[in-house]
Coordinates of C-alpha atoms and ligand atoms in Angstrom, one line a residue:
X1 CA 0.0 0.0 0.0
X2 CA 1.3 3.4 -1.0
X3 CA 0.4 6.0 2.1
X4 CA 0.7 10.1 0.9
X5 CA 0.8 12.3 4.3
X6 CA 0.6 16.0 3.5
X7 CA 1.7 18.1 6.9
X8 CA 4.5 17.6 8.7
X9 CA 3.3 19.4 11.4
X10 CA 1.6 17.4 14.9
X11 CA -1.4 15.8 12.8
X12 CA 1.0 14.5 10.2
X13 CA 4.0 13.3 12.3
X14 CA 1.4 11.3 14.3
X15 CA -0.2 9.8 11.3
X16 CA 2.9 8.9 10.1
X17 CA 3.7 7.1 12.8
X18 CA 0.6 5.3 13.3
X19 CA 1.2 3.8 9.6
X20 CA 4.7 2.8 10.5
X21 CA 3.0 0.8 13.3
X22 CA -0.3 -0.5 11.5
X23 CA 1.0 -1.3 8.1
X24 CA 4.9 -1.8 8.4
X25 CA 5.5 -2.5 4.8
X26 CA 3.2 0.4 3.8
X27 CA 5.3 3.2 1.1
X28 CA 5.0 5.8 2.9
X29 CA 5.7 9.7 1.3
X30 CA 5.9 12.5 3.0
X31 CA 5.2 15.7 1.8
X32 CA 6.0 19.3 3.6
X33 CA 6.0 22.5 2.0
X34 CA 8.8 24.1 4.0
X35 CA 12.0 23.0 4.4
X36 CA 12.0 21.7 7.8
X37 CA 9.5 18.6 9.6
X38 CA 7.9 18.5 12.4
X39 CA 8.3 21.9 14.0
X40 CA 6.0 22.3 17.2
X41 CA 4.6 25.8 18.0
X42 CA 3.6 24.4 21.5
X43 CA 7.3 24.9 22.3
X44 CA 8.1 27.9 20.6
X45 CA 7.2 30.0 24.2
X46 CA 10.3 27.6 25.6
X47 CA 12.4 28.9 22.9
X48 CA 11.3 32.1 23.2
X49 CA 12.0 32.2 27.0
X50 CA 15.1 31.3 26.5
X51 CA 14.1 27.8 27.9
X52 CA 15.3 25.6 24.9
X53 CA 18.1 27.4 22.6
X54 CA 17.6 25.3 19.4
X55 CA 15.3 26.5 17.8
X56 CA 15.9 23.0 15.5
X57 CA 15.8 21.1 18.8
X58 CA 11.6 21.9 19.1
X59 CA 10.6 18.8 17.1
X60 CA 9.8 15.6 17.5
X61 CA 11.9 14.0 14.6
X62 CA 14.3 14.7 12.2
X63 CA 14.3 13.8 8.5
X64 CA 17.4 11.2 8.8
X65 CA 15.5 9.2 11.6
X66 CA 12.8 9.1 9.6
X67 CA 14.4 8.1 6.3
X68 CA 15.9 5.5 8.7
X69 CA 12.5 4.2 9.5
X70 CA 11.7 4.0 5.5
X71 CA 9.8 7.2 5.6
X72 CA 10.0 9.0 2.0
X73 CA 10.7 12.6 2.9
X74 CA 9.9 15.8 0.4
X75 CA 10.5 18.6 2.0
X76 CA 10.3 22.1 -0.4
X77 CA 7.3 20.3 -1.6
X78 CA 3.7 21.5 -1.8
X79 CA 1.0 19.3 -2.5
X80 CA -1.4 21.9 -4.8
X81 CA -3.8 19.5 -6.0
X82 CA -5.4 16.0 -6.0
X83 CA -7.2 13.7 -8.6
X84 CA -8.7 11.1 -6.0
X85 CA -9.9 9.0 -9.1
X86 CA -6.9 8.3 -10.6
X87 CA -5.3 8.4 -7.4
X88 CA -2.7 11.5 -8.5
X89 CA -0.8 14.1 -6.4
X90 CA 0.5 17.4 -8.0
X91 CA 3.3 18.3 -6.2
X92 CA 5.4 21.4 -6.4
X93 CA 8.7 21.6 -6.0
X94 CA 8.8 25.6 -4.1
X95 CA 12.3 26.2 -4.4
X96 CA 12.4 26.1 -8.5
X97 CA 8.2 25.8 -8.9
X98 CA 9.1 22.6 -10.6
X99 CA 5.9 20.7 -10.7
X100 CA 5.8 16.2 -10.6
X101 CA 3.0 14.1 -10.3
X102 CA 2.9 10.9 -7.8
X103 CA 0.5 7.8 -7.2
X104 CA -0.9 7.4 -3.5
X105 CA -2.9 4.6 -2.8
X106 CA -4.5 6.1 0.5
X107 CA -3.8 9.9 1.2
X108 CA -3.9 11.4 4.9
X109 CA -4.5 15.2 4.9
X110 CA -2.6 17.4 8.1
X111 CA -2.3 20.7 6.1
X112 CA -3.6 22.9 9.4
X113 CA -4.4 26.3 9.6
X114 CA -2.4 29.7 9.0
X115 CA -2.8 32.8 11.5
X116 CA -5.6 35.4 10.6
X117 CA -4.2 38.4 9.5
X118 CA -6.1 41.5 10.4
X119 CA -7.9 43.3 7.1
X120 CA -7.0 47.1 8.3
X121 CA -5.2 49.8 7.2
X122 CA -1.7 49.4 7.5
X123 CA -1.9 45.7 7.9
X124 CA 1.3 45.9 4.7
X125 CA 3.6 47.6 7.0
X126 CA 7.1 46.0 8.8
X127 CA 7.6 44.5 11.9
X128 CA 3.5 42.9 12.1
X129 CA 4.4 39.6 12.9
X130 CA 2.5 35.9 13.7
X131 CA 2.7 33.1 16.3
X132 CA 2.4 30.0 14.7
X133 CA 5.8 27.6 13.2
X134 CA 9.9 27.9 13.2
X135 CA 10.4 31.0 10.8
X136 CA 7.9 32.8 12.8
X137 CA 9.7 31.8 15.6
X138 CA 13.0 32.8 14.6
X139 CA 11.9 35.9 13.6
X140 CA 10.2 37.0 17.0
X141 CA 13.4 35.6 18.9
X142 CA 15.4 37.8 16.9
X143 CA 13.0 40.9 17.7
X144 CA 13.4 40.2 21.6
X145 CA 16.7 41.1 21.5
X146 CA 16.5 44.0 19.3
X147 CA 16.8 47.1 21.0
X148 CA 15.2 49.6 18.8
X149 CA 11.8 47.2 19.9
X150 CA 10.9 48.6 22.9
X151 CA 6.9 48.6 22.6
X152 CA 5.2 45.3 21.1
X153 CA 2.1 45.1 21.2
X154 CA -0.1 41.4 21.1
X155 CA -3.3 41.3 19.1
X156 CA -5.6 38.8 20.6
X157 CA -5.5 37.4 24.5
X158 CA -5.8 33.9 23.7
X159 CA -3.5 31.3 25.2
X160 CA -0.7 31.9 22.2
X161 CA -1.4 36.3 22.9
X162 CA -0.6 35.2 26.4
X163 CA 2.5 33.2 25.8
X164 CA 4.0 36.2 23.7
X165 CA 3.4 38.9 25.6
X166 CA 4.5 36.7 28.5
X167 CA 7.8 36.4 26.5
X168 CA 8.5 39.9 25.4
X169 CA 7.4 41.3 28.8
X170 CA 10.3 38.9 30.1
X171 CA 12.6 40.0 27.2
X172 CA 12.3 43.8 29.0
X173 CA 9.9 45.4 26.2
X174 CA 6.7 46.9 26.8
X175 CA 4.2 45.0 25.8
X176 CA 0.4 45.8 25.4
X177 CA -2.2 43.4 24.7
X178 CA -5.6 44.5 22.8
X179 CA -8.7 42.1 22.3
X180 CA -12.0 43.0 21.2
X181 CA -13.5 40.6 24.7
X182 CA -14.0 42.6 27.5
X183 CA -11.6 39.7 29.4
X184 CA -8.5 38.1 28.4
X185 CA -8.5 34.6 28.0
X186 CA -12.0 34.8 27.1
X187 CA -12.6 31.2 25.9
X188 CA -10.4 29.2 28.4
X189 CA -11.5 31.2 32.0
X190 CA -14.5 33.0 33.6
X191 CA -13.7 35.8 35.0
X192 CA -13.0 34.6 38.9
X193 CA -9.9 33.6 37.4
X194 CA -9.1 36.3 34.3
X195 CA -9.5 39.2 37.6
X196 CA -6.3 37.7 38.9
X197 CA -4.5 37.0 35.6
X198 CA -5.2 40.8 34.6
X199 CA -3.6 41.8 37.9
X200 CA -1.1 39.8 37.3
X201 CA 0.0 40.9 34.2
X202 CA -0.8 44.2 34.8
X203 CA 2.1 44.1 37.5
X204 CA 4.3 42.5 34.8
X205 CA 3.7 45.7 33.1
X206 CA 1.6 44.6 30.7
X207 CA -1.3 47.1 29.3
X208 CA -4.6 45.4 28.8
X209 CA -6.7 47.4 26.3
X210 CA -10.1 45.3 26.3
X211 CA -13.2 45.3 24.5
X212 CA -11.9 47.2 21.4
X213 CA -10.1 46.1 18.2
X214 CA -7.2 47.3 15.9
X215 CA -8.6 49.9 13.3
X216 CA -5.4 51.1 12.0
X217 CA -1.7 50.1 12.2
X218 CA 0.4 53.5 11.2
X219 CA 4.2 53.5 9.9
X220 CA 6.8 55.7 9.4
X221 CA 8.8 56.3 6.1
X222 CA 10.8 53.0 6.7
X223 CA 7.3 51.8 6.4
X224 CA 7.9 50.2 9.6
X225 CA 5.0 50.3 12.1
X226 CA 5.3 52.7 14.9
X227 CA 1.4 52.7 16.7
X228 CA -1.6 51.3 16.6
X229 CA -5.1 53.1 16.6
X230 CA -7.9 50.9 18.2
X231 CA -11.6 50.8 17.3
X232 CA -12.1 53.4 20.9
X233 CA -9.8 55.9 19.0
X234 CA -7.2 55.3 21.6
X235 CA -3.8 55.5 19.9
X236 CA -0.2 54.0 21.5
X237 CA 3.4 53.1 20.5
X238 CA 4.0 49.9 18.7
X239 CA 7.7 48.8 17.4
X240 CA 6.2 46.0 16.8
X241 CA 3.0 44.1 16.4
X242 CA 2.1 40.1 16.9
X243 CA -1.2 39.4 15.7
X244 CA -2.4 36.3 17.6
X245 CA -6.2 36.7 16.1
X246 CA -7.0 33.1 15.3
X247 CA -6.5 30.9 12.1
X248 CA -7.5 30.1 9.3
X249 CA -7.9 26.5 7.5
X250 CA -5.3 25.9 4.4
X251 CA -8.0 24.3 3.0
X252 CA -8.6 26.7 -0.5
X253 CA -6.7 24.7 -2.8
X254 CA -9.3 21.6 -1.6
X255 CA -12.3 23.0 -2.4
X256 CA -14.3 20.7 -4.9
X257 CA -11.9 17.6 -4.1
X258 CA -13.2 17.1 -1.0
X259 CA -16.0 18.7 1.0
X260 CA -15.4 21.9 2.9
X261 CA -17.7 23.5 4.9
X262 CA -18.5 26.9 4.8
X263 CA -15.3 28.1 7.0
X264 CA -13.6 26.0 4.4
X265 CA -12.7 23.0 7.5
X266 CA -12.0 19.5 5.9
X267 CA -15.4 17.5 6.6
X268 CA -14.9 13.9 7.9
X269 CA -16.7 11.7 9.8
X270 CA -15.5 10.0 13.4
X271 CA -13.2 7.6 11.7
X272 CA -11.0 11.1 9.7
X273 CA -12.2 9.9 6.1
X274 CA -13.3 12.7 4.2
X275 CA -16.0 12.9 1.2
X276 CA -13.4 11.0 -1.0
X277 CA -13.0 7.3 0.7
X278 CA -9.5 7.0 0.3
X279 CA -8.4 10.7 1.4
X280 CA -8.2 10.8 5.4
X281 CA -8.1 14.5 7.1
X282 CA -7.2 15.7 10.5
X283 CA -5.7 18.6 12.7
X284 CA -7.0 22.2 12.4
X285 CA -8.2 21.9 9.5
X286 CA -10.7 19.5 10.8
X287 CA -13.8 20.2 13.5
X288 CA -13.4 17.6 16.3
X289 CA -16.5 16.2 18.5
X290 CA -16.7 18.3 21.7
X291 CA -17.6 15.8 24.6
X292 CA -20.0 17.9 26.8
X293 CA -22.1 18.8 23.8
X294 CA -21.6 16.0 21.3
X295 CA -21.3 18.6 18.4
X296 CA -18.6 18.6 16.3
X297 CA -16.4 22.1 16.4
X298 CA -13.0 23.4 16.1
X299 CA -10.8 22.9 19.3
X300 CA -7.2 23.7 17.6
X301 CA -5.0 21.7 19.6
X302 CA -1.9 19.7 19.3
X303 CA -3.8 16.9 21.9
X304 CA -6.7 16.6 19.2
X305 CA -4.3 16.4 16.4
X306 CA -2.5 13.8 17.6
X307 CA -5.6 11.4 18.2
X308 CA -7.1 12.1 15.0
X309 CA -3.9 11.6 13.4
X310 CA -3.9 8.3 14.8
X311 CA -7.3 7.2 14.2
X312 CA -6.9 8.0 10.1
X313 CA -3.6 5.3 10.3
X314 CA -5.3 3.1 11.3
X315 CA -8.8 3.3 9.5
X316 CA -6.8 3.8 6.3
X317 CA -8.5 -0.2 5.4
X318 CA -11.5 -0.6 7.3
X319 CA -13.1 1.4 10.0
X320 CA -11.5 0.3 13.1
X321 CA -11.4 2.9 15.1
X322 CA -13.1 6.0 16.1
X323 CA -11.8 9.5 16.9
X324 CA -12.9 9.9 20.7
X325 CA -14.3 13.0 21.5
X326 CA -12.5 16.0 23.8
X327 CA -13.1 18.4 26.1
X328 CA -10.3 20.9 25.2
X329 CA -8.2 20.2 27.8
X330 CA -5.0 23.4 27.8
X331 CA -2.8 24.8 30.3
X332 CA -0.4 27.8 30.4
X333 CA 1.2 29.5 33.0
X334 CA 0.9 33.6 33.4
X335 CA 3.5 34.8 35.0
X336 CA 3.4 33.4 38.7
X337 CA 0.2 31.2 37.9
X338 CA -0.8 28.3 36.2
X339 CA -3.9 27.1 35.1
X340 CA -5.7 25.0 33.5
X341 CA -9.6 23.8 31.7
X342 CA -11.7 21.8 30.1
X343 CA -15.1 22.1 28.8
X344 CA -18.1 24.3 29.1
X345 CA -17.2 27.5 31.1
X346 CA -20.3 30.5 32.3
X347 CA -18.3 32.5 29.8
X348 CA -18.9 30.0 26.3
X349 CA -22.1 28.1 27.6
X350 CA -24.6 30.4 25.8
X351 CA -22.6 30.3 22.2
X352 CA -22.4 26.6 22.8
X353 CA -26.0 26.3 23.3
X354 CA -26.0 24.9 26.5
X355 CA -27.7 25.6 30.1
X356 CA -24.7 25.0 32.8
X357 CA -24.5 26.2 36.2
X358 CA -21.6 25.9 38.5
X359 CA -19.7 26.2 42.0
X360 CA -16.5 27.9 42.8
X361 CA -14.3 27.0 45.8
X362 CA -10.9 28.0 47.2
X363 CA -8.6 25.7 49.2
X364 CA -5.1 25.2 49.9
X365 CA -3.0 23.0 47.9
X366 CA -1.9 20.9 50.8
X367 CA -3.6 21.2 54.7
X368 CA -2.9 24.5 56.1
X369 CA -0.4 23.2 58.9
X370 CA 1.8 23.4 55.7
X371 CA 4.2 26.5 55.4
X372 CA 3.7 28.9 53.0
X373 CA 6.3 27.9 50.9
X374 CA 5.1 25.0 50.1
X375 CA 1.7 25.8 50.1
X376 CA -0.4 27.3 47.7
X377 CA -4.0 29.1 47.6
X378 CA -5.6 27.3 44.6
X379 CA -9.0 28.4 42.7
X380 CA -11.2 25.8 41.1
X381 CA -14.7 26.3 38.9
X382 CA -17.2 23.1 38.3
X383 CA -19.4 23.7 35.9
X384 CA -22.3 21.0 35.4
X385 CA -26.1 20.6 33.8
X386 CA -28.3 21.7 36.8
X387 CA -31.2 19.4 34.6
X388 CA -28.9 15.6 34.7
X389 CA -26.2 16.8 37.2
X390 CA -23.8 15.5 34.3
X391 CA -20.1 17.4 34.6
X392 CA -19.5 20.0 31.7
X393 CA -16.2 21.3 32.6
X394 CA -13.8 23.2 35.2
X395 CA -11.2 25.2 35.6
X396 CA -8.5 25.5 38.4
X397 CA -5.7 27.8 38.9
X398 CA -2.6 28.1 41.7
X399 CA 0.8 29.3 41.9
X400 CA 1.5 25.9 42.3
X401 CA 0.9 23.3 39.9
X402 CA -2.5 21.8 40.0
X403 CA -3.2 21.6 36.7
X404 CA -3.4 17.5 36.7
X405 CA -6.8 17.8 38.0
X406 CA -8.1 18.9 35.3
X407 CA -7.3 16.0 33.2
X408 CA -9.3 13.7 35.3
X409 CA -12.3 16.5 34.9
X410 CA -11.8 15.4 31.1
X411 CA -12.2 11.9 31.6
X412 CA -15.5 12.6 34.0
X413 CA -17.0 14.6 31.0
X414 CA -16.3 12.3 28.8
X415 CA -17.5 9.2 30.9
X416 CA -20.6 11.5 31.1
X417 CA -20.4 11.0 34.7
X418 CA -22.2 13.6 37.7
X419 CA -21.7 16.1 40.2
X420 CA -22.5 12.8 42.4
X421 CA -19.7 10.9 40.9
X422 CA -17.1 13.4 41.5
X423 CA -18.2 14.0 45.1
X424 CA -17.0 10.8 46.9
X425 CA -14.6 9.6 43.9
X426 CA -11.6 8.2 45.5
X427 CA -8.5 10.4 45.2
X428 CA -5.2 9.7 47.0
X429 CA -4.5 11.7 49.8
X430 CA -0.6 12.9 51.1
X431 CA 0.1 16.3 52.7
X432 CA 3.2 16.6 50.9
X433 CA 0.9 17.2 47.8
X434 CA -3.1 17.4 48.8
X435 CA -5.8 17.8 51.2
X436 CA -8.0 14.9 52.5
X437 CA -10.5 15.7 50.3
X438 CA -9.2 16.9 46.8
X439 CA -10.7 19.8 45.7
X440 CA -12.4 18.2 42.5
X441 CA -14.5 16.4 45.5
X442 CA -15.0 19.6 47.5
X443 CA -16.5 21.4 44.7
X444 CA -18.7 18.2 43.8
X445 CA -20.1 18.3 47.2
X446 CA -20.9 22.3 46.9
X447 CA -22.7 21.3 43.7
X448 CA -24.5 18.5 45.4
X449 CA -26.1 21.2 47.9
X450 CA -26.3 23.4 45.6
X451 CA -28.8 21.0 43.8
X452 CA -30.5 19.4 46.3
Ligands
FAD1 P1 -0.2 22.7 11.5 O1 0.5 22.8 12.7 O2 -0.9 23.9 11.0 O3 0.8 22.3 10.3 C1 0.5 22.0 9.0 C2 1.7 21.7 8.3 O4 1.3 21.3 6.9 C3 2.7 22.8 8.1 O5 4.0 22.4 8.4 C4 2.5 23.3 6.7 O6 3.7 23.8 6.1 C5 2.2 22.0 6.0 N1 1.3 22.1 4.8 C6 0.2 22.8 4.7 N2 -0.3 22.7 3.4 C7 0.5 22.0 2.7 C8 0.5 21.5 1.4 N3 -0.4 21.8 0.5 N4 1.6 20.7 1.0 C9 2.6 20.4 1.8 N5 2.6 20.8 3.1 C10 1.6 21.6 3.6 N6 -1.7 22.8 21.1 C11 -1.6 22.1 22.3 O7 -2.3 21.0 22.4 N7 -0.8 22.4 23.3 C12 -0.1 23.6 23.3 O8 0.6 23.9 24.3 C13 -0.1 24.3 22.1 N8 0.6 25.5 22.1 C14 0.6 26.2 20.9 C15 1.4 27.3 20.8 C16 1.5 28.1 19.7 C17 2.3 29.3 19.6 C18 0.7 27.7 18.5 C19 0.7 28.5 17.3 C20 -0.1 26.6 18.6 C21 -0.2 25.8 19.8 N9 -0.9 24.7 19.9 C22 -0.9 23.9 21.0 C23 -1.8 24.2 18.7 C24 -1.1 23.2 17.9 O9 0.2 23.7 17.5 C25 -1.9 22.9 16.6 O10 -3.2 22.5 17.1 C26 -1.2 21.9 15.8 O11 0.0 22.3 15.3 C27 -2.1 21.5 14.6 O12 -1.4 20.6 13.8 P2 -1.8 20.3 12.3 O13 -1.0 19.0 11.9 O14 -3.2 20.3 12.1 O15 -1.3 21.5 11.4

């Protein structure tokens, strides 16, 4: 069997290696478009940081391991169309536009998503950068250390706004971070926990500028960008700009070989195959089923990639196994805290549809007897359906790490079990590292009163 993966990004490396493992005398090409495989934005913040000084080293493989495991690598190579009768791949070669054809037997798609680029005046000018694989991320290493950048400001306070402004604020430049929500973080936390984180960065010296957008980026004669006018009218000093505003499928050159919806993301059903049986998709180009509602939606993460990835290896001859659903499950630290969640939060309940309410507790980490230096306040949100008592998702936050919990919230959602499940469900106790009762079974009580 002749395997084509296009991506060499999470998606792809895992469904890669799922066909090494499921069909071990599959031909297996693999195409990437730039000139390097494998390059994971989930550690570009480490190499940012200063944390990890490769830039080369964040990756999970290398092409000569590969090649040593059979794998046909093309890098330089795009994939620009597909004939799925004749089973054909146009591939060009980018470096001299050189264009071949090759056969594929079964094709997997991981082509993911590119960053939104704001449509506003100005949007042409230097020094407006992205988030999102290794050139980006050498280029945003290289501003750090440039000191004619002192002011950068961060469009958009999602988890990757919050890792770059997190990282120039710690490379000494000013950083200021707009979003058109009035909170930052608005998908990920309710605002018990976004209060803190905006106090947080605020003493890190980072300006929030909430509930307003970007109407204008304006430049000097280098036609560099030197400030940024917001949708208020407010105007401030920008060196530079990282736009962190969401993505986009790669999914144009697709449409009418297989079927796209109308944000243009790959359609496939629970097993990754596509409209064309023998073309697989998965990643960010793909929607994903979303446990607590059991609709199918975008959750752009590396976790989702790599189980979808998976899944299409081994359903590439017969439908053997089915993409389980997620809760979209992320951490991140800010600053001093970390935090974590999963599921529905009061802040995306109405867009999703869905009637939750939900108990908030604080606790310490470990019993209070413990000193303060190895102790820890810690913040934690259960969110259920008041109708079926069934968990929908929580958050938790500490300066110490606590962020485990949340992935055993993720396998309550998905289990579909209740607040009643949670409240007397056996977790270890130690006081080097919890309470008696763990605060997933605290809160569970709450919600148990709370109901009854
Ligand atoms: P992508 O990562 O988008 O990669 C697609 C690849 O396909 C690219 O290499 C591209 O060049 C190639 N390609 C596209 N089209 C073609 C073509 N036609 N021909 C050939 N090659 C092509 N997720 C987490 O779970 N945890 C995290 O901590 C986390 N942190 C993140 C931090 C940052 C800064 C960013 C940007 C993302 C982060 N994510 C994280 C999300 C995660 O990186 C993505 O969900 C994941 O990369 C998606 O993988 P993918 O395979 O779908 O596609």
């Amino acid at each position: 069997m002749k395997v084509a993966v296009v991506g060499s990004s999470h998606g792809g490396y895992e469904a890669v290696r799922g066909v090494l493992q499921q069909f071990p005398d599959a031909h297996i090409d693999w195409y990437e478009k730039g000139d390097f495989i494998s390059f994971l934005s989930c550690g570009m913040e480490l190499y940012l940081q200063g944390v990890v000084k490769d830039v080369n080293s964040v990756s999970y493989a290398t092409i000569p391991e590969m090649e040593d495991k059979g794998v046909h690598v093309h890098i330089n190579s795009e994939v620009t169309n597909i004939d799925p009768d004749g089973h054909k791949l146009t591939v060009v070669d980018v470096q001299n536009g050189q264009e071949t054809s090759a056969d594929y037997d079964k094709l997997i798609l991981s082509v993911g998503a590119v960053p939104f680029k704001l449509p506003v005046p100005g949007k042409e000018l230097q020094n407006i950068y992205a988030m999102r694989g290794r050139d980006w991320a050498i280029k945003l290493r290289e501003a750090e250390v440039k000191p004619d950048i002192k002011n950068v400001t961060v469009v958009g306070s999602g988890y990757i706004g919050i890792e770059a402004a997190e990282s120039f604020a710690k490379a000494g430049k000013h950083v200021t971070i707009v979003d058109m929500n009035p909170t930052i973080l608005g998908t990920y936390l309710d605002t018990e926990f976004t209060e803190i984180l905006e106090e947080e960065l605020k003493a890190n010296d980072v300006d929030l500028r909430l509930s307003q957008s970007v109407k204008e980026y304006v430049g000097n004669s280098d036609n560099k960008v030197t400030s940024v006018i917001s949708t208020t009218g407010e105007s401030w000093d920008a060196d530079l700009v990282v736009e962190t505003a969401g993505i986009r499928p790669a999914t144009k050159w697709l449409a009418g070989i297989v079927d796209l919806d109308d944000h243009g993301m790959i359609k496939t059903d629970e097993y990754q195959q596509t409209s064309q049986p023998d073309i697989f998709a998965v990643g960010d180009s793909t929607e994903i089923e979303f446990a607590p509602t059991g609709k199918k939606q975008l959750i752009a993460l590396a976790s989702n990639a790599r189980r979808q990835g998976r899944s299409a290896a081994a359903n590439l001859e017969g439908h053997k196994r089915k993409t389980t659903a997620v809760s979209g499950s992320s951490a991140l630290h800010v600053f001093s805290y970390k935090f974590a969640s999963t599921g529905v939060k009061d802040v995306t309940a109405k867009g999703l549809g869905v009637d939750v309410d939900s108990v908030f507790v604080t606790d310490t980490k470990v019993p209070p007897f413990v000193p303060a230096e190895h102790n820890a306040e810690v913040f934690f949100k259960l969110t259920y359906d008041p109708k079926t008592r069934v968990v929908m998702g929580a958050q938790i936050m500490s300066k110490m790490d606590t962020t485990a919990n949340i992935n055993a919230i993720s396998l309550a959602i998905q289990q579909h079990m209740t607040v009643d499940d949670l409240a007397y469900a056996d977790f270890f106790f130690q006081p080097g590292f919890d309470r008696p009762w763990n605060i997933m079974n605290v809160a569970a009580q709450k919600a148990e009163q709370k109901l009854d």
